[in-house]
Coordinates of C-alpha atoms in Angstrom, one line a residue:
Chain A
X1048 CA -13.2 -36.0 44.1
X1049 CA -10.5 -33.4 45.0
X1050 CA -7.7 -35.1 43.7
X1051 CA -9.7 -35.3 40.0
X1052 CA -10.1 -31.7 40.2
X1053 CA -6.5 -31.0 41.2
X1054 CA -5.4 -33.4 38.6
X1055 CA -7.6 -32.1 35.8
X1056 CA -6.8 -28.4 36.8
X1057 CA -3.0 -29.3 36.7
X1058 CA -3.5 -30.7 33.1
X1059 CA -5.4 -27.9 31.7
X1060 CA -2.4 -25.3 33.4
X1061 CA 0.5 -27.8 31.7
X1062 CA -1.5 -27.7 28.5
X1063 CA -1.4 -24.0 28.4
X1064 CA 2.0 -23.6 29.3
X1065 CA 3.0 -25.6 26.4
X1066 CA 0.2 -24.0 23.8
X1067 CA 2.2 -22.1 21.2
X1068 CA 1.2 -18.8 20.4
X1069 CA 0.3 -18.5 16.7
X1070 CA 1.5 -15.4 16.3
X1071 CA 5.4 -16.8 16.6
X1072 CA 4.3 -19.8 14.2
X1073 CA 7.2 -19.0 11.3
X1074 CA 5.9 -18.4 8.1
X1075 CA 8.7 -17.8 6.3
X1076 CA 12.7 -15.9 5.8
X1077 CA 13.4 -13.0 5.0
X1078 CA 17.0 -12.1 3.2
X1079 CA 18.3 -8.7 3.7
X1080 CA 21.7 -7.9 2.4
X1081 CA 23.5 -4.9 2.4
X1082 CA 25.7 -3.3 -0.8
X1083 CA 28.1 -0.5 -0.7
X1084 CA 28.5 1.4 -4.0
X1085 CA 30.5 3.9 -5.4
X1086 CA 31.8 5.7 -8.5
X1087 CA 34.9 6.1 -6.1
X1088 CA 37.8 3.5 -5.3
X1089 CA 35.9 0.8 -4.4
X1090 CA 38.9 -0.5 -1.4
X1091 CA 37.4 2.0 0.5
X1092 CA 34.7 -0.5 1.3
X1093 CA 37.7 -2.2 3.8
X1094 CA 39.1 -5.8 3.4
X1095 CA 35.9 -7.4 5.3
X1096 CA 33.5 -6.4 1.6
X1097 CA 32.9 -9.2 -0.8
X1098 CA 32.6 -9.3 -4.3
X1099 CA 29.5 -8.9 -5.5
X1100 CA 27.6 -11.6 -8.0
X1101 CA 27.2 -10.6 -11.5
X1102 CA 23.7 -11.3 -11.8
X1103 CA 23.1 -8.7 -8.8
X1104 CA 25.6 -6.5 -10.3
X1105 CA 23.3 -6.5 -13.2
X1106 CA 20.4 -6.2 -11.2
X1107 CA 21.7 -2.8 -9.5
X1108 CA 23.0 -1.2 -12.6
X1109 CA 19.2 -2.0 -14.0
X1110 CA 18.4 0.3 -12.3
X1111 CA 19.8 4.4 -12.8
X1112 CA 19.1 5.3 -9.3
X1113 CA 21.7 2.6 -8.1
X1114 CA 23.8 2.7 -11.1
X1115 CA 27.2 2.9 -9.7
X1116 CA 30.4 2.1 -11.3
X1117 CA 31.5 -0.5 -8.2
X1118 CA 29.8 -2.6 -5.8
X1119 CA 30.5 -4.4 -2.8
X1120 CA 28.9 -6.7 -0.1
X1121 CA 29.2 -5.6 3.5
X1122 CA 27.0 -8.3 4.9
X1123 CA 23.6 -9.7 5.1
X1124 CA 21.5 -11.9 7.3
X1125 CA 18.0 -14.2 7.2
X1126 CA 15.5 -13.8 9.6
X1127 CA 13.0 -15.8 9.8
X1128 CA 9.3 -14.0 9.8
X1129 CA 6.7 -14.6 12.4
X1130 CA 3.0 -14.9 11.5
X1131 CA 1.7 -12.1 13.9
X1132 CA 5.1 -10.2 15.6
X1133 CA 7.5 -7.9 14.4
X1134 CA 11.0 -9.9 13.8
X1135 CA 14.4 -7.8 13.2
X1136 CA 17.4 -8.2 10.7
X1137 CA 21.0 -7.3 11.5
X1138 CA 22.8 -7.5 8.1
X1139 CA 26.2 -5.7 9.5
X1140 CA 26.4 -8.2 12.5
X1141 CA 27.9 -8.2 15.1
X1142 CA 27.3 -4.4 14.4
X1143 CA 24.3 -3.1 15.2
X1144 CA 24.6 0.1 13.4
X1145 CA 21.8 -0.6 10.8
X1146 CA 19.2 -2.5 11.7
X1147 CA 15.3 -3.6 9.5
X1148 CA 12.5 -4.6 11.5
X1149 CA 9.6 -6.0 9.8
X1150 CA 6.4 -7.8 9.7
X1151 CA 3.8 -9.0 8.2
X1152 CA 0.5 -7.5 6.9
X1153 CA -1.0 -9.3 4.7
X1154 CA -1.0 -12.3 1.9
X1155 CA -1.4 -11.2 -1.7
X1156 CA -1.5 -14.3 -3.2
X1157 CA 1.0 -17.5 -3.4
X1158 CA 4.6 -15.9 -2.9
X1159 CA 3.2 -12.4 -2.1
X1160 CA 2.9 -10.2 1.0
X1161 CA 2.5 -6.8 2.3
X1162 CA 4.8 -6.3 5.0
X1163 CA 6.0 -3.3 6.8
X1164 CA 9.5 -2.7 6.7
X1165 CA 11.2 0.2 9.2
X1166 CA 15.3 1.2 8.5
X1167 CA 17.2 1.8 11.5
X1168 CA 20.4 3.4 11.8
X1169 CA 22.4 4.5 14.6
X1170 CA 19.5 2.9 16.8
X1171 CA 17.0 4.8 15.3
X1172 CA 14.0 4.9 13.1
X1173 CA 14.4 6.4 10.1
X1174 CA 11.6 5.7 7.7
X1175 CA 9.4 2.8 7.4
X1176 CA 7.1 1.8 4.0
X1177 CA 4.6 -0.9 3.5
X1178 CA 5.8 -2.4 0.2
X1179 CA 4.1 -5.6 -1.3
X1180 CA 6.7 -8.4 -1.9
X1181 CA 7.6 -11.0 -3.8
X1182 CA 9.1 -14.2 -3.0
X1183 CA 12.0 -14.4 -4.9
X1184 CA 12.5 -10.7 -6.2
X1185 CA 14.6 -8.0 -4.3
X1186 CA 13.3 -4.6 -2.8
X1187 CA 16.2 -2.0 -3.4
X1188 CA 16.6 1.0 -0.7
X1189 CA 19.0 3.5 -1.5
X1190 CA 20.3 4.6 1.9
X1191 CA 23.1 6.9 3.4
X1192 CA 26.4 8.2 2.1
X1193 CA 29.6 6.5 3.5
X1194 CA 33.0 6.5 2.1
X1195 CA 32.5 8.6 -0.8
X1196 CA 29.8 6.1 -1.9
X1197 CA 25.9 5.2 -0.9
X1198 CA 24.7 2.2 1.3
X1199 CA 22.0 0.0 -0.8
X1200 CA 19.8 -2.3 1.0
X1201 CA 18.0 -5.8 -0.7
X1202 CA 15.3 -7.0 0.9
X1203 CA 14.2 -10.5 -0.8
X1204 CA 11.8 -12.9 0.4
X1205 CA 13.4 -16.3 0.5
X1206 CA 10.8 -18.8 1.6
X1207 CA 7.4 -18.3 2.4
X1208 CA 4.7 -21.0 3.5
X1209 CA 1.4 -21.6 1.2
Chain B
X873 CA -47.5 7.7 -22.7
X874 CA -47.9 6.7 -19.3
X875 CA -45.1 8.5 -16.8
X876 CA -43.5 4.7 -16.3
X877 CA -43.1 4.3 -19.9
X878 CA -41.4 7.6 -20.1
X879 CA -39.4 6.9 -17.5
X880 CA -37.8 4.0 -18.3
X881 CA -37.4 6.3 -21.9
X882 CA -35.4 8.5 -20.0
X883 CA -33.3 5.7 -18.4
X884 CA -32.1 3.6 -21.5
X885 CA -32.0 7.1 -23.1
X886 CA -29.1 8.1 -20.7
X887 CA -27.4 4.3 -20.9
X888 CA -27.4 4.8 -24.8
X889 CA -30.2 1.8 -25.4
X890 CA -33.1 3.3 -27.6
X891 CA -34.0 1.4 -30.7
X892 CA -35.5 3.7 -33.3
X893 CA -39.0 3.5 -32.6
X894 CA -38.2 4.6 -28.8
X895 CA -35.6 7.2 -29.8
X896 CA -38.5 8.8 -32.0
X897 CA -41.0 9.1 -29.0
X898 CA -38.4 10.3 -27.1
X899 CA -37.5 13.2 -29.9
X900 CA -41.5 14.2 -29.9
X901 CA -41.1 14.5 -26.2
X902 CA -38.2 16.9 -26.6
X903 CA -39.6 18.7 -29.2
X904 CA -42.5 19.2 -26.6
X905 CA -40.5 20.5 -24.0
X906 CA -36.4 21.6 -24.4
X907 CA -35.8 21.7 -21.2
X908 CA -36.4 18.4 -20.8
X909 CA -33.9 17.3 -23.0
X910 CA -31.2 20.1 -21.7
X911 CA -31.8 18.8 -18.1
X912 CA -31.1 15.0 -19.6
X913 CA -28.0 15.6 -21.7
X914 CA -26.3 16.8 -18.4
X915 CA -27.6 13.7 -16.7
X916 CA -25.7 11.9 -19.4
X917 CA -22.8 14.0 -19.7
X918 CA -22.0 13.3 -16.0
X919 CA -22.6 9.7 -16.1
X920 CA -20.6 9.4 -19.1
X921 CA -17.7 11.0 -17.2
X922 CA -18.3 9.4 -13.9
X923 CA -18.1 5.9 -15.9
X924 CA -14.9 7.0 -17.5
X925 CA -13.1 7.8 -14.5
X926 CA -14.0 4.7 -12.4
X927 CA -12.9 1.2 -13.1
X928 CA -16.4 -1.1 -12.9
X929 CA -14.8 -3.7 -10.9
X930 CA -13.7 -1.8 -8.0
X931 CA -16.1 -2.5 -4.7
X932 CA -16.6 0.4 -2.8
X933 CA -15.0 0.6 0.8
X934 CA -16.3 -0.4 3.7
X935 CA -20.1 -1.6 1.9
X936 CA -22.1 -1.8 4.6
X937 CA -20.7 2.1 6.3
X938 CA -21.4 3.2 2.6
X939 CA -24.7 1.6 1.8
X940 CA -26.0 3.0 5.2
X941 CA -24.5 6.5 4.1
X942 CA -26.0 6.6 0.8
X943 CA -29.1 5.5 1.6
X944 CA -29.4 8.2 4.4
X945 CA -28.5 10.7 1.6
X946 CA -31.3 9.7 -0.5
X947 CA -33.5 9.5 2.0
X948 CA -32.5 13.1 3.3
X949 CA -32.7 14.3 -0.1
X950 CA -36.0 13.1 -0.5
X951 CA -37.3 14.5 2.5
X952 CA -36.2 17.9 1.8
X953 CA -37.7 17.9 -1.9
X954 CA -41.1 16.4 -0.5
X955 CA -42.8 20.2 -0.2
X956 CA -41.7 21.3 -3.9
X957 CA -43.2 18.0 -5.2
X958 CA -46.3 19.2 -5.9
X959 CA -45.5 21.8 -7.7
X960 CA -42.2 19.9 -9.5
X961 CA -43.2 18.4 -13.0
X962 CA -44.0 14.8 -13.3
X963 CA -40.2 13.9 -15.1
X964 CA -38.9 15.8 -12.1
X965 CA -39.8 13.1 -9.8
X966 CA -37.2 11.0 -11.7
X967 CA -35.0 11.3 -8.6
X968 CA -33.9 7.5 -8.3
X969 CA -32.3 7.8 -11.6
X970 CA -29.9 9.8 -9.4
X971 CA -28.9 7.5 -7.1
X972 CA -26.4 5.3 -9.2
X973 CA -24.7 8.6 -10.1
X974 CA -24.4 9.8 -6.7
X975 CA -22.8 6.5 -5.9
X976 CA -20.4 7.0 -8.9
X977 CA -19.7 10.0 -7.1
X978 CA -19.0 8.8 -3.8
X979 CA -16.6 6.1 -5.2
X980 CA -15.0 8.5 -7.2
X981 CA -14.2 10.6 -3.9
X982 CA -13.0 7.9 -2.3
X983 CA -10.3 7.7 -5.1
X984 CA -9.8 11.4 -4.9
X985 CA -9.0 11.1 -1.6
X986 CA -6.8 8.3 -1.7
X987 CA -4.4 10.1 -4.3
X988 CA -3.8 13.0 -2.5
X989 CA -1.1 12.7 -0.1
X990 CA 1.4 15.1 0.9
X991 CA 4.4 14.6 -0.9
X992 CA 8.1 14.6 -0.2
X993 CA 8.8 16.7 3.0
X994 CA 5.3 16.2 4.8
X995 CA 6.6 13.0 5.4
X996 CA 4.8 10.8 3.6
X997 CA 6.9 10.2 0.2
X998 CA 4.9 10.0 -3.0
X999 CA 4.0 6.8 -5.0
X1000 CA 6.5 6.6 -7.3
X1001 CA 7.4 7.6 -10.9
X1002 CA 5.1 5.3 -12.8
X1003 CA 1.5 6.8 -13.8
X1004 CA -1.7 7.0 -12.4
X1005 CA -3.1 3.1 -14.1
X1006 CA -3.9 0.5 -12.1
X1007 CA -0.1 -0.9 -11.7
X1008 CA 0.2 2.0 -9.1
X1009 CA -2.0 0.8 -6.5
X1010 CA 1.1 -1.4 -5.2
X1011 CA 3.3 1.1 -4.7
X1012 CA 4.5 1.6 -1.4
X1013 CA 4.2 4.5 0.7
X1014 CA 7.2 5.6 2.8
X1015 CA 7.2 7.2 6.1
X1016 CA 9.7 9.3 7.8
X1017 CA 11.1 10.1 11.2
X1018 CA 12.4 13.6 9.8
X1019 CA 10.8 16.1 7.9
X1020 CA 14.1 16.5 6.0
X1021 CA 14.0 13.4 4.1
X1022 CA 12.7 12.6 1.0
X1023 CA 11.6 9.4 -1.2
X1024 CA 11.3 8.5 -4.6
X1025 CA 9.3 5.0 -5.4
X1026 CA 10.4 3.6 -8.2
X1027 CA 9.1 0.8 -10.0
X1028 CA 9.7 -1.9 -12.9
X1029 CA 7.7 -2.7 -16.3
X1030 CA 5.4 -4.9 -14.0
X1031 CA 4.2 -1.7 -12.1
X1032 CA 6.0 -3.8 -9.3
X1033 CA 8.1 -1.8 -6.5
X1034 CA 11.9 -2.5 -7.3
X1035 CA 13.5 0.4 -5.4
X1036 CA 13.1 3.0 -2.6
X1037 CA 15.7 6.2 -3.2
X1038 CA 15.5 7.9 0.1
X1039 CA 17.7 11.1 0.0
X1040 CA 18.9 13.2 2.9
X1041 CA 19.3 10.3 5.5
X1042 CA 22.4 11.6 7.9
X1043 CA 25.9 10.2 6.5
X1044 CA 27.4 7.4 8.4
X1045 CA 30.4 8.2 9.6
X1046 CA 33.8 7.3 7.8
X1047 CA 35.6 5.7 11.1
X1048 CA 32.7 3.7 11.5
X1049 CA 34.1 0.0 11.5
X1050 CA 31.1 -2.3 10.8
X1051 CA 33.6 -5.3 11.7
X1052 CA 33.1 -4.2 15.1
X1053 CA 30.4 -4.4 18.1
X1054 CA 28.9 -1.2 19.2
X1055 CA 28.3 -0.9 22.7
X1056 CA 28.4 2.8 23.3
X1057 CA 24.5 3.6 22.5
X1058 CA 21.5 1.3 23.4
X1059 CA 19.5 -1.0 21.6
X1060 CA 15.5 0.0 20.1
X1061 CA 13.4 -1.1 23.2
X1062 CA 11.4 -2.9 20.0
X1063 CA 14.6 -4.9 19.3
X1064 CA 15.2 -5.8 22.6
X1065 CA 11.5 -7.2 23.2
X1066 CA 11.9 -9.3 19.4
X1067 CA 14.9 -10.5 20.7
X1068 CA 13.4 -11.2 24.0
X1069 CA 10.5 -13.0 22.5
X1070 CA 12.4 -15.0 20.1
X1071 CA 14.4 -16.7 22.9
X1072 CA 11.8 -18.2 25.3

C-alpha cells in the first residue's frame, strides 16, 4: 500500500514538473526594427547601416513627422510574444543600448492586439504606451537625436495565433 | 383624463410620438396650466441633448457597480422628496420619467471623464491629432519616466495609430558605437528576469 502511494505521489510531482505554464505558451512574433534618419549626410550612420527598402522608405516619408531626406537600417530583431509575460526586443544587438519590452493585453479581433510597449534606452525606461496593433502594419516611434539625425523605431506584428 | 393616461402623454410627448388627436389633449392640458408645458420643454431639451452627445450603442462601465449606483440614487431621491409629495402636484410625481435621463447623464460623465487627461508635460501625452469621433478611441496613450518629455499620437485615415513623435528624449551620444557590447552599466532587473525565464 505504501509503495502505490509513493509511486502515485512521484507521478503527480513528475507531472507538474513537466506542466507548462500557459503564460509562456508563444502566441506570436513581434518585429521591431530600428531606422536612423536624417536631412544630414546619411554615412554618418557608420558602415554597419543598411539600405533601407523602398516600400518602407515610402512608408516613412508618408508620414511628415518622419519625413526625412535619408534613411538607414541600424538593426532589428523578432521576439517572440508570450501569452501572459513580458518578453524584450534588442534591435541594436549585441548592444544593449536601446531596448522594447512588451506584452500582451488583450485580443481585438483576428490579427489585433493591445499590447504594452515600454522604450528603453541607456538601461532605462523612458516612456511606455498601450497601442492596439495590427498584424502586418508598423507602429512608428520617433525617438532620440544622434548624428545630426533622429532614431525611428517600427514595431510590426509578424505572426500572431487565431 | 386619468393621471396614467397623462402620463404616458407626457412621455411620448418628450420622445416626439403624439399623433394628432394626442398632441391636441396635450395642447388643452398646456393651455390649462403653462407651467406644465415650461417644466416639459426642458425635460425635452435635455434629453434631446443628452441623446445627441452619446452614441446608443455604447454599454455603460462596469453594469452591475452602475445599476446598483443608480438605483441607490433613485431610491435616495425618492426618499428625500416623500414629505413634499403631498403637497407636489399630481404630474410632479412623474419622477421615473427621470431616471433614463439621469442615466444618460451618468454615461455621459463617464465619457467626460475619460477625455480629460493631462496633457503633454503631466506625463500622460494626449491622444493624438485626429478628432474627437469614434476612430479616437484606439489611440494610445503614452506614458513617461520624465516630466520633460512630450508625445504627439498621430494617426492614419483609418483612425488607426501609425506613429508616436516623442520629443525631448536625452540625445544618444555621437561615440556611441552600436556595433559594440556595452558592459559598463547593468541590465533592467525586468530584462534580466525575461531573459531568465525564457531560458529554463
Amino acid at each position: 500500500m505504501k509503495f502505490l502511494v509513493l509511486i502515485s505521489a512521484s507521478a503527480l510531482l513528475i507531472a507538474d514538473l513537466f506542466a507548462q505554464d500557459p503564460g509562456m505558451e508563444p502566441i506570436g512574433s513581434l518585429g521591431v526594427e530600428l531606422f536612423y534618419a536624417t536631412n544630414d549626410d546619411v554615412k554618418l550612420a557608420g558602415d554597419q547601416a543598411q539600405e533601407v527598402a523602398k516600400d518602407q522608405v515610402k512608408a516613412l516619408k508618408a508620414i511628415k513627422e518622419l519625413s526625412f531626406s535619408h534613411y538607414r537600417r541600424l538593426g532589428g530583431d523578432r521576439p517572440t510574444i508570450l501569452r501572459g509575460y513580458e518578453s524584450w526586443a534588442t534591435p541594436l544587438k549585441p548592444s544593449k543600448e536601446i531596448l522594447v519590452s512588451f506584452q500582451p493585453i488583450k485580443r481585438e479581433g483576428p490579427g489585433k492586439m493591445q499590447m504594452v510597449l515600454e522604450y528603453w534606452q541607456s538601461k532605462r525606461k523612458v516612456f511606455s504606451t498601450n497601442p492596439f496593433l495590427t498584424k502586418g502594419k508598423s507602429l512608428y516611434l520617433l525617438g532620440p537625436e544622434w548624428r545630426k539625425g533622429r532614431l525611428i523605431l517600427a514595431v510590426k506584428i509578424l505572426n500572431l495565433k487565431d | 383624463m386619468k393621471k396614467e393616461q397623462t402620463e404616458e402623454l407626457f412621455v411620448k410627448w418628450v420622445d416626439g410620438r403624439l399623433n394628432n388627436e394626442e398632441q391636441s389633449q396635450l395642447d388643452e392640458l398646456f393651455a390649462a396650466d403653462p407651467e406644465l408645458e415650461a417644466e416639459l420643454t426642458g425635460a425635452k431639451e435635455v434629453t434631446a441633448v443628452l441623446q445627441s452627445e452619446i452614441p446608443k450603442s455604447v454599454e455603460p462601465p462596469y453594469p452591475d457597480f452602475f445599476n446598483s449606483q443608480l438605483m441607490r440614487k433613485v431610491d435616495l431621491e425618492i426618499a428625500a422628496q416623500r414629505p413634499a409629495e403631498k403637497a407636489a402636484r399630481w404630474w410632479e410625481s412623474l419622477r421615473w420619467a427621470w431616471a433614463p435621463v439621469g442615466a444618460l447623464a451618468l454615461v455621459l460623465a463617464f465619457f467626460a471623464g475619460q477625455r480629460m487627461s493631462p496633457q503633454g508635460n503631466g506625463g500622460l501625452a494626449d491622444r493624438g491629432t485626429a478628432d474627437s469621433s469614434e476612430k479616437s478611441e484606439e489611440l494610445p496613450n503614452v506614458y513617461f519616466a520624465e516630466k520633460s518629455l512630450t508625445a504627439e499620437v498621430i494617426a492614419d485615415a483609418d483612425g488607426n495609430v501609425s506613429a508616436i513623435v516623442v520629443e525631448g528624449i536625452t540625445a544618444i551620444s555621437d561615440d556611441i558605437d552600436f556595433a559594440r557590447a556595452d558592459r559598463t552599466t547593468s541590465l533592467p532587473a525586468r530584462y534580466l528576469q525575461s531573459e531568465e525565464r525564457r531560458l529554463q
